[in-house]
PDB file of N, CA, C and O in Angstrom:
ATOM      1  N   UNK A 718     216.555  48.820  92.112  1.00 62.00           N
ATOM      2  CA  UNK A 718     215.193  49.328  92.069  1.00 62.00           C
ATOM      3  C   UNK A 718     214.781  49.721  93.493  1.00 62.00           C
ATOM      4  O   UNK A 718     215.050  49.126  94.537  1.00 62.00           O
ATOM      5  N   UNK A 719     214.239  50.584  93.362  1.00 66.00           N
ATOM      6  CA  UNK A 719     213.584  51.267  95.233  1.00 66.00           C
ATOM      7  C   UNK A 719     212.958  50.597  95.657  1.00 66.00           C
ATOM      8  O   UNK A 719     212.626  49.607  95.005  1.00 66.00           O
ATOM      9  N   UNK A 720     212.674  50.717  96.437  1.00 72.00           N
ATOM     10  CA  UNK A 720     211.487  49.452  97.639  1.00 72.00           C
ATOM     11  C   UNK A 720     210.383  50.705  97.884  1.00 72.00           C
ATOM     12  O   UNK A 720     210.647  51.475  98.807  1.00 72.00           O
ATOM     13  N   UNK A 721     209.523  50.873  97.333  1.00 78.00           N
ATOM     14  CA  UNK A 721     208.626  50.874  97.285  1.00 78.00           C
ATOM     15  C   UNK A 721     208.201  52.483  97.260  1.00 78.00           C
ATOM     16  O   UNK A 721     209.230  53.152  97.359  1.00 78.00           O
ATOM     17  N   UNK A 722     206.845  53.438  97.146  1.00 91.00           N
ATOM     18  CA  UNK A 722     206.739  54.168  96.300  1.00 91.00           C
ATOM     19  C   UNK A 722     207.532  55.576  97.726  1.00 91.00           C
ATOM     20  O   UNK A 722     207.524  55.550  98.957  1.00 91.00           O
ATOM     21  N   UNK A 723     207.986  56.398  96.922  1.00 93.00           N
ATOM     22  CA  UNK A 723     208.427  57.516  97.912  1.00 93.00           C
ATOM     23  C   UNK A 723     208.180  57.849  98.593  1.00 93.00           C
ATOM     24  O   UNK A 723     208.711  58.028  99.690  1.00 93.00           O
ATOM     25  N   UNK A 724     206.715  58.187  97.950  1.00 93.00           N
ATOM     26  CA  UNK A 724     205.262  59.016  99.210  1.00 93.00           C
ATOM     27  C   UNK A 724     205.091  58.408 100.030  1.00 93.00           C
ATOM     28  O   UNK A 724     204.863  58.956 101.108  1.00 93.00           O
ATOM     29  N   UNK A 725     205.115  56.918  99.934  1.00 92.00           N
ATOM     30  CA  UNK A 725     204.966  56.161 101.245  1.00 92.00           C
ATOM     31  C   UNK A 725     206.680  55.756 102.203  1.00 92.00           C
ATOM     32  O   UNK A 725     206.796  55.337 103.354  1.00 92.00           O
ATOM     33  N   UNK A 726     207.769  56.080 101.202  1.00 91.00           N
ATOM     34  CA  UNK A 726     209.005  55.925 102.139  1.00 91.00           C
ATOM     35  C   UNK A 726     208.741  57.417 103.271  1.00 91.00           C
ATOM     36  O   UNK A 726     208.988  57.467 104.476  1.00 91.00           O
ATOM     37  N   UNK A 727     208.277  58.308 102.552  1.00 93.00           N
ATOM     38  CA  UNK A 727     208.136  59.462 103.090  1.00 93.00           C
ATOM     39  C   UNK A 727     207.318  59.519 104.435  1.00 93.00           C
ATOM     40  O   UNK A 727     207.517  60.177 105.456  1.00 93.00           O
ATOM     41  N   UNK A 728     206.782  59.027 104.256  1.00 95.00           N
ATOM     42  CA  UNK A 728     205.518  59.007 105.268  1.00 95.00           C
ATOM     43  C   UNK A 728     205.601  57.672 106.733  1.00 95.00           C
ATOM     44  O   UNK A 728     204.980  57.669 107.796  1.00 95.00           O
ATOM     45  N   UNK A 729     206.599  56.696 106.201  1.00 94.00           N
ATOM     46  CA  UNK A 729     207.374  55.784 107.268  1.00 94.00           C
ATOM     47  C   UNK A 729     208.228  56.796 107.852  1.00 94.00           C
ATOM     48  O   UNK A 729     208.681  56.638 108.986  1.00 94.00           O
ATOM     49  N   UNK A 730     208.448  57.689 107.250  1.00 94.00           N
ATOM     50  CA  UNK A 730     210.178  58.120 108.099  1.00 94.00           C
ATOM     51  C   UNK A 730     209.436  59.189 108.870  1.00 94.00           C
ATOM     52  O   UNK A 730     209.915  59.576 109.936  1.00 94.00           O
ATOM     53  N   UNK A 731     208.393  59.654 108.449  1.00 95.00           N
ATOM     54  CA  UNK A 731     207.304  60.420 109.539  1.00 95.00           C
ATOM     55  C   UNK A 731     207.235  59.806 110.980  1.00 95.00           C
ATOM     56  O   UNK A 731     207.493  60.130 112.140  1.00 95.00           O
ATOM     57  N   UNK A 732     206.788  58.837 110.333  1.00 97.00           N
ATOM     58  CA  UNK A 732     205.888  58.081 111.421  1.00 97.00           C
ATOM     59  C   UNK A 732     206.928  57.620 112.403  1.00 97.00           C
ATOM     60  O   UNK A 732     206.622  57.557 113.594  1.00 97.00           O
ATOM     61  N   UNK A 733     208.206  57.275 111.974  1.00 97.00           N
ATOM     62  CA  UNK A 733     209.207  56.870 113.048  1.00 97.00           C
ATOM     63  C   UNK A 733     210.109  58.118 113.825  1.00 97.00           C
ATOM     64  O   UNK A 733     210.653  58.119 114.930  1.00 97.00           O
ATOM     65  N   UNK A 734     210.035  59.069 112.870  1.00 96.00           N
ATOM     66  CA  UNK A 734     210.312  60.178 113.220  1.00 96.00           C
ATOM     67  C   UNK A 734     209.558  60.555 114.280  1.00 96.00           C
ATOM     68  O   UNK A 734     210.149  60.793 115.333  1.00 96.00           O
ATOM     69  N   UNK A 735     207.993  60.696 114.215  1.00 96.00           N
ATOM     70  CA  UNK A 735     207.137  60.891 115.287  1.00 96.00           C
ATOM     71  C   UNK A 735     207.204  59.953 117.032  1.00 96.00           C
ATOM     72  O   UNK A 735     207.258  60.181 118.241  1.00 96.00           O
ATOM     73  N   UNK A 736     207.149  58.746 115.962  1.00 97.00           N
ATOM     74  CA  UNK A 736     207.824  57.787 117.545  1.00 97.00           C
ATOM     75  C   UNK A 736     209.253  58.399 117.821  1.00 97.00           C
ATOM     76  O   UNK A 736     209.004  59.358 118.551  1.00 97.00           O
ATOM     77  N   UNK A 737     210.585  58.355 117.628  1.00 97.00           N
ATOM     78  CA  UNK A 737     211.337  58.725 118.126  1.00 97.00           C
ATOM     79  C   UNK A 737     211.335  60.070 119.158  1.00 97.00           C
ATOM     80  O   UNK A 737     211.787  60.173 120.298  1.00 97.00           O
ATOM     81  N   UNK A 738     210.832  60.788 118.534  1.00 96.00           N
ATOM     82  CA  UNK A 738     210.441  62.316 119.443  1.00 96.00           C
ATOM     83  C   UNK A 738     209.836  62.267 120.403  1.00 96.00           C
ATOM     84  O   UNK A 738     210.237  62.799 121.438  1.00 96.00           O
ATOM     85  N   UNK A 739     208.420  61.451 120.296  1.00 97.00           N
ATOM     86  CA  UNK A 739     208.243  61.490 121.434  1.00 97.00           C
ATOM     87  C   UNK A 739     208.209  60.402 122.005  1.00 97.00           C
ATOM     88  O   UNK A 739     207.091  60.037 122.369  1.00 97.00           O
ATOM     89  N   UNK A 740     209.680  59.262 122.367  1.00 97.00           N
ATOM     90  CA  UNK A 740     210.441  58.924 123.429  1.00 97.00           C
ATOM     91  C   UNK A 740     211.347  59.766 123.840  1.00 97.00           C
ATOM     92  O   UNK A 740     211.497  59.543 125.041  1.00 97.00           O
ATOM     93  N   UNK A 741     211.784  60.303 123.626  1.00 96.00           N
ATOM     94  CA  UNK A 741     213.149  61.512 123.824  1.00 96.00           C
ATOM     95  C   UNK A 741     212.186  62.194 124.651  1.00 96.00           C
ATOM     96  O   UNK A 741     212.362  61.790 125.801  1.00 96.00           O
ATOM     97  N   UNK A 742     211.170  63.109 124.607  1.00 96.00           N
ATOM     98  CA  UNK A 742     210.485  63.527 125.040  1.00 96.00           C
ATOM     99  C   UNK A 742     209.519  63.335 126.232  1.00 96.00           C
ATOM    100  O   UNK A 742     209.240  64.106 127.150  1.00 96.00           O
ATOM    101  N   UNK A 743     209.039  61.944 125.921  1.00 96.00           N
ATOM    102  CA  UNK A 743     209.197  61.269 127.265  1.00 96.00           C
ATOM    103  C   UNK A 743     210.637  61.143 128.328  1.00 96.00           C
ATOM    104  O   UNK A 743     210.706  61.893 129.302  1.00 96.00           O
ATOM    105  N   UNK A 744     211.350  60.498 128.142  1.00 96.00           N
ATOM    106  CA  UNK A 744     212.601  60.523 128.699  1.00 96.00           C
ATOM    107  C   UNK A 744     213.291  62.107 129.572  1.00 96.00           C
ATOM    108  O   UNK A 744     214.000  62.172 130.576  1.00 96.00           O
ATOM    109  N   UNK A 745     212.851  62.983 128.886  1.00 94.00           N
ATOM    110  CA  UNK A 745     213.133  64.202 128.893  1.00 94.00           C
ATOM    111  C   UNK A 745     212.183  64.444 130.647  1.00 94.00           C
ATOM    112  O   UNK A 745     212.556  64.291 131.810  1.00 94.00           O
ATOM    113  N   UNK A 746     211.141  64.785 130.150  1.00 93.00           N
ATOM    114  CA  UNK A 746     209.993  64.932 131.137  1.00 93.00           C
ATOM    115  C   UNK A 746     210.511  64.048 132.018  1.00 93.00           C
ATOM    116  O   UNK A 746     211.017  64.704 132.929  1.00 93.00           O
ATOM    117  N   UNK A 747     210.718  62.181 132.320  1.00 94.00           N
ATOM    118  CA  UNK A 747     210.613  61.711 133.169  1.00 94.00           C
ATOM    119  C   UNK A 747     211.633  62.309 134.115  1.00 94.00           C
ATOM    120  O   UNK A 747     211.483  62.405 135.334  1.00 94.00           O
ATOM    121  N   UNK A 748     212.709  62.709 133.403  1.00 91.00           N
ATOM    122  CA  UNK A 748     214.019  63.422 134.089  1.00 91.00           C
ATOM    123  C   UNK A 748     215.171  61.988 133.825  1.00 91.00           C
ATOM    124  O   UNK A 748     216.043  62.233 134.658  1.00 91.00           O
ATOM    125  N   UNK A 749     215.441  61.136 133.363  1.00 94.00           N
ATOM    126  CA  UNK A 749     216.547  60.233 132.844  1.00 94.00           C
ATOM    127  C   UNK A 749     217.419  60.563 132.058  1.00 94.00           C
ATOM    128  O   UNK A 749     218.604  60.312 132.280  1.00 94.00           O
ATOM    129  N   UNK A 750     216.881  61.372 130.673  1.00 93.00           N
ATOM    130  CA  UNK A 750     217.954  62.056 130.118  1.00 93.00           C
ATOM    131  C   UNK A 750     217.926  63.847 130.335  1.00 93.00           C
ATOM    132  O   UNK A 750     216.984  64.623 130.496  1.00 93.00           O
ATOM    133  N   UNK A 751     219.301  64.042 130.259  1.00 93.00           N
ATOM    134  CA  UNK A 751     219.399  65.599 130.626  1.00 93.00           C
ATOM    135  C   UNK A 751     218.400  66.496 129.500  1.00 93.00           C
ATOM    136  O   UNK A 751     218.012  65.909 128.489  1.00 93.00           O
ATOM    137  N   UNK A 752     218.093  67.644 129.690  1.00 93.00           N
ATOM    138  CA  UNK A 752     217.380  68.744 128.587  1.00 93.00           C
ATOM    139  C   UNK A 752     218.661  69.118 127.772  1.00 93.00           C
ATOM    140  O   UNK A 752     218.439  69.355 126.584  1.00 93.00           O
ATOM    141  N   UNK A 753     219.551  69.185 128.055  1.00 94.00           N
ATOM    142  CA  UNK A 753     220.215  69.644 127.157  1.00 94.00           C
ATOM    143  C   UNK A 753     220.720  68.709 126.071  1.00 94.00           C
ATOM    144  O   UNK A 753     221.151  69.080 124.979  1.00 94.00           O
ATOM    145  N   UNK A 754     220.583  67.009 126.644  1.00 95.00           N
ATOM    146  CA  UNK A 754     220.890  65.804 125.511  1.00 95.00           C
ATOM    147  C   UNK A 754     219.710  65.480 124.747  1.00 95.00           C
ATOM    148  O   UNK A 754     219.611  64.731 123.775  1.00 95.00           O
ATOM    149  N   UNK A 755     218.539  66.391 125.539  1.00 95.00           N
ATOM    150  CA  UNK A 755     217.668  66.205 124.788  1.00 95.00           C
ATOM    151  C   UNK A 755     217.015  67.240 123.633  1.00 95.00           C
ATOM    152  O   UNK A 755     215.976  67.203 122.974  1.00 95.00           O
ATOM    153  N   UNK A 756     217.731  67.837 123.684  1.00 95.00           N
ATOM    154  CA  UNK A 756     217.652  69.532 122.872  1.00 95.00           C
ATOM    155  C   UNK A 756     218.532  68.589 121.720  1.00 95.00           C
ATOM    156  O   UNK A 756     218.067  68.261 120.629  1.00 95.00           O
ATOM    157  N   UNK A 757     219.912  68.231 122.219  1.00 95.00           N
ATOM    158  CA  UNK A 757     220.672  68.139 120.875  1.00 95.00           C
ATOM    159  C   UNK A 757     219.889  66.684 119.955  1.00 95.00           C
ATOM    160  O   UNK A 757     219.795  66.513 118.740  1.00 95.00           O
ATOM    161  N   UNK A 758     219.501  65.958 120.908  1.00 96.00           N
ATOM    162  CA  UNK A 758     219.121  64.441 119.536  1.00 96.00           C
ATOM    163  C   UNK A 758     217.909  65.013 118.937  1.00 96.00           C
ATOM    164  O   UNK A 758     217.880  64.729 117.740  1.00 96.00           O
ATOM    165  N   UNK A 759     216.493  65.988 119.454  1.00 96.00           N
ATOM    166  CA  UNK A 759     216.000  66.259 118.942  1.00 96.00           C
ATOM    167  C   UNK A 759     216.145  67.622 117.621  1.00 96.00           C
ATOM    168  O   UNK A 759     215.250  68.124 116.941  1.00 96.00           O
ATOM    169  N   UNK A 760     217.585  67.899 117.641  1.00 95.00           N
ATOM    170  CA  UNK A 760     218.089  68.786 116.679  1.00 95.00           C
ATOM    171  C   UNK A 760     218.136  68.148 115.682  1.00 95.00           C
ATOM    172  O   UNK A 760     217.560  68.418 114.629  1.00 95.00           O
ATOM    173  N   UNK A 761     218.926  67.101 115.934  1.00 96.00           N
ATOM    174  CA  UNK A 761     220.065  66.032 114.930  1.00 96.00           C
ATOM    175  C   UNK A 761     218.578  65.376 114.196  1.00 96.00           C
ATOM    176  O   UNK A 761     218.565  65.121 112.992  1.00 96.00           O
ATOM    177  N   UNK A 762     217.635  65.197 114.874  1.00 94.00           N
ATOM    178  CA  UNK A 762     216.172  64.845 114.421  1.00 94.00           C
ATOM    179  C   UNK A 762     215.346  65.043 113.485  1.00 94.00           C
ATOM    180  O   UNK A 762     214.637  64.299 112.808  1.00 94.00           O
ATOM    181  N   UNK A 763     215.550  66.323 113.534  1.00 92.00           N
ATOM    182  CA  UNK A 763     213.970  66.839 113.117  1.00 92.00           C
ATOM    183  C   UNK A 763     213.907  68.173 112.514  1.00 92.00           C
ATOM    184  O   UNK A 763     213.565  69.186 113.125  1.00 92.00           O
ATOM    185  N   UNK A 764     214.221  68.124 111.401  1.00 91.00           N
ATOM    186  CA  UNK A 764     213.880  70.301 111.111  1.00 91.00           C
ATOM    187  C   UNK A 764     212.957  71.113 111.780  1.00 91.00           C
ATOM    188  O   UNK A 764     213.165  72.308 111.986  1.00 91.00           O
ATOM    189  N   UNK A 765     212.008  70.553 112.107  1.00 90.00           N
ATOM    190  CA  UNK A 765     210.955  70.995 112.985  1.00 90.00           C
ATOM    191  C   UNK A 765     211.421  71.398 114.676  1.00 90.00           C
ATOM    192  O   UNK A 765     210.643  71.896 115.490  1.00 90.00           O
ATOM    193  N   UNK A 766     212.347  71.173 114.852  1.00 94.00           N
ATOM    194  CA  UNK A 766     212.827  70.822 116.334  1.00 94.00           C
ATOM    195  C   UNK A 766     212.813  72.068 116.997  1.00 94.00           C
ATOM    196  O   UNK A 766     212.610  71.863 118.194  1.00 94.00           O
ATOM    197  N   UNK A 767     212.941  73.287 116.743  1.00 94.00           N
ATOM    198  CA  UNK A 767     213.005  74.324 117.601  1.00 94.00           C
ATOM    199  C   UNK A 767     211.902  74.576 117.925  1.00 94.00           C
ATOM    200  O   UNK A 767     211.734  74.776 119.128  1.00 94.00           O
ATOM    201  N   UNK A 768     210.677  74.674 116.984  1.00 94.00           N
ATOM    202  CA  UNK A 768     209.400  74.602 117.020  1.00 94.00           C
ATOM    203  C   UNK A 768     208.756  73.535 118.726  1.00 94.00           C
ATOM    204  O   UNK A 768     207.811  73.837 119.454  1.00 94.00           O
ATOM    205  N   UNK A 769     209.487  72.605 118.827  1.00 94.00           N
ATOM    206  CA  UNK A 769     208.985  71.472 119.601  1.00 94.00           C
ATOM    207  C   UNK A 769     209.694  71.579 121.015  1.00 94.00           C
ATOM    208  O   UNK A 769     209.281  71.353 122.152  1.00 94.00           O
ATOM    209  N   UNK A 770     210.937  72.017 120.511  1.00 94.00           N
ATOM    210  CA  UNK A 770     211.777  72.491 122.457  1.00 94.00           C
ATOM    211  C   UNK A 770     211.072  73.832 122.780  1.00 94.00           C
ATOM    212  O   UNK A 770     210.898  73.947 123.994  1.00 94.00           O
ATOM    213  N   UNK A 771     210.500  75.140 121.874  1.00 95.00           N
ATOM    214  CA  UNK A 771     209.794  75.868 122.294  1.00 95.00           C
ATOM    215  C   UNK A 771     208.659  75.130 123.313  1.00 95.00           C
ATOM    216  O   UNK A 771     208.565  74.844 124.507  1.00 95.00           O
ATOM    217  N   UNK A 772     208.005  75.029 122.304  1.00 94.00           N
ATOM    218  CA  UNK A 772     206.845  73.668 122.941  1.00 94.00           C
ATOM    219  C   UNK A 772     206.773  73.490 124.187  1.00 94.00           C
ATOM    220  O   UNK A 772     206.198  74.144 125.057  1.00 94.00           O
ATOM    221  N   UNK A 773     207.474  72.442 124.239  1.00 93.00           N
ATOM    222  CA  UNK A 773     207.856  71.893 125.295  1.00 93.00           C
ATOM    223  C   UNK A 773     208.531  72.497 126.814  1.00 93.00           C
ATOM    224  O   UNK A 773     208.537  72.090 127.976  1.00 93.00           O
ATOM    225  N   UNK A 774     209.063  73.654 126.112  1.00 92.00           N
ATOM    226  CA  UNK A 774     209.872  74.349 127.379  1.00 92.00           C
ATOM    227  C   UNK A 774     211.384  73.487 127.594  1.00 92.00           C
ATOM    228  O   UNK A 774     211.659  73.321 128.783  1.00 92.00           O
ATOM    229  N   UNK A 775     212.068  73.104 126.925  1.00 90.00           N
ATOM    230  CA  UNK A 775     212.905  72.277 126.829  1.00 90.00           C
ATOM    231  C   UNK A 775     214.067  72.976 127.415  1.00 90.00           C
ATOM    232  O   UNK A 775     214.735  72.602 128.379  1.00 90.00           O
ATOM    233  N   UNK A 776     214.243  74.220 126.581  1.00 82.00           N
ATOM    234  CA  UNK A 776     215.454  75.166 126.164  1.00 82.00           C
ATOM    235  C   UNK A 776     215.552  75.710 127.843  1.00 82.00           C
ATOM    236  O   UNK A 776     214.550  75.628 128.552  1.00 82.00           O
ATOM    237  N   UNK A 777     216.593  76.153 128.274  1.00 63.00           N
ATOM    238  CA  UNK A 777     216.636  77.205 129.311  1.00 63.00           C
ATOM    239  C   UNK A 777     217.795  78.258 129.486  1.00 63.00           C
ATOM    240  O   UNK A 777     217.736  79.097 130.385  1.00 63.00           O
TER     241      UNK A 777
END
């Protein structure tokens, strides 16, 4: 049996999704991890992701 209702599994994997991004993103900016390791985990991430290295200015 599932753990509990979709809409809300859906909406956890948001929300951690959202934290994850923006640590990477932090990290990114501080200069610790490279832009380009940070281009790829936020690929592997997020369908949204090109949208967000635009953004950001990530890409070069």
């Amino acid at each position: 049996m599932p753990s509990g209702i979709e809409r809300r599994r859906e909406i956890r994997r948001r929300r951690t999704r959202r934290k994850n991004v923006a640590k990477v993103l932090a990290r990114a900016k501080a200069g610790t991890m490279e832009k380009a390791e940070a281009v790829r985990k936020l690929r592997l991430m997020t369908p949204g992701a090109d949208i967000i290295i635009e953004r950001e200015k990530l890409a070069t």
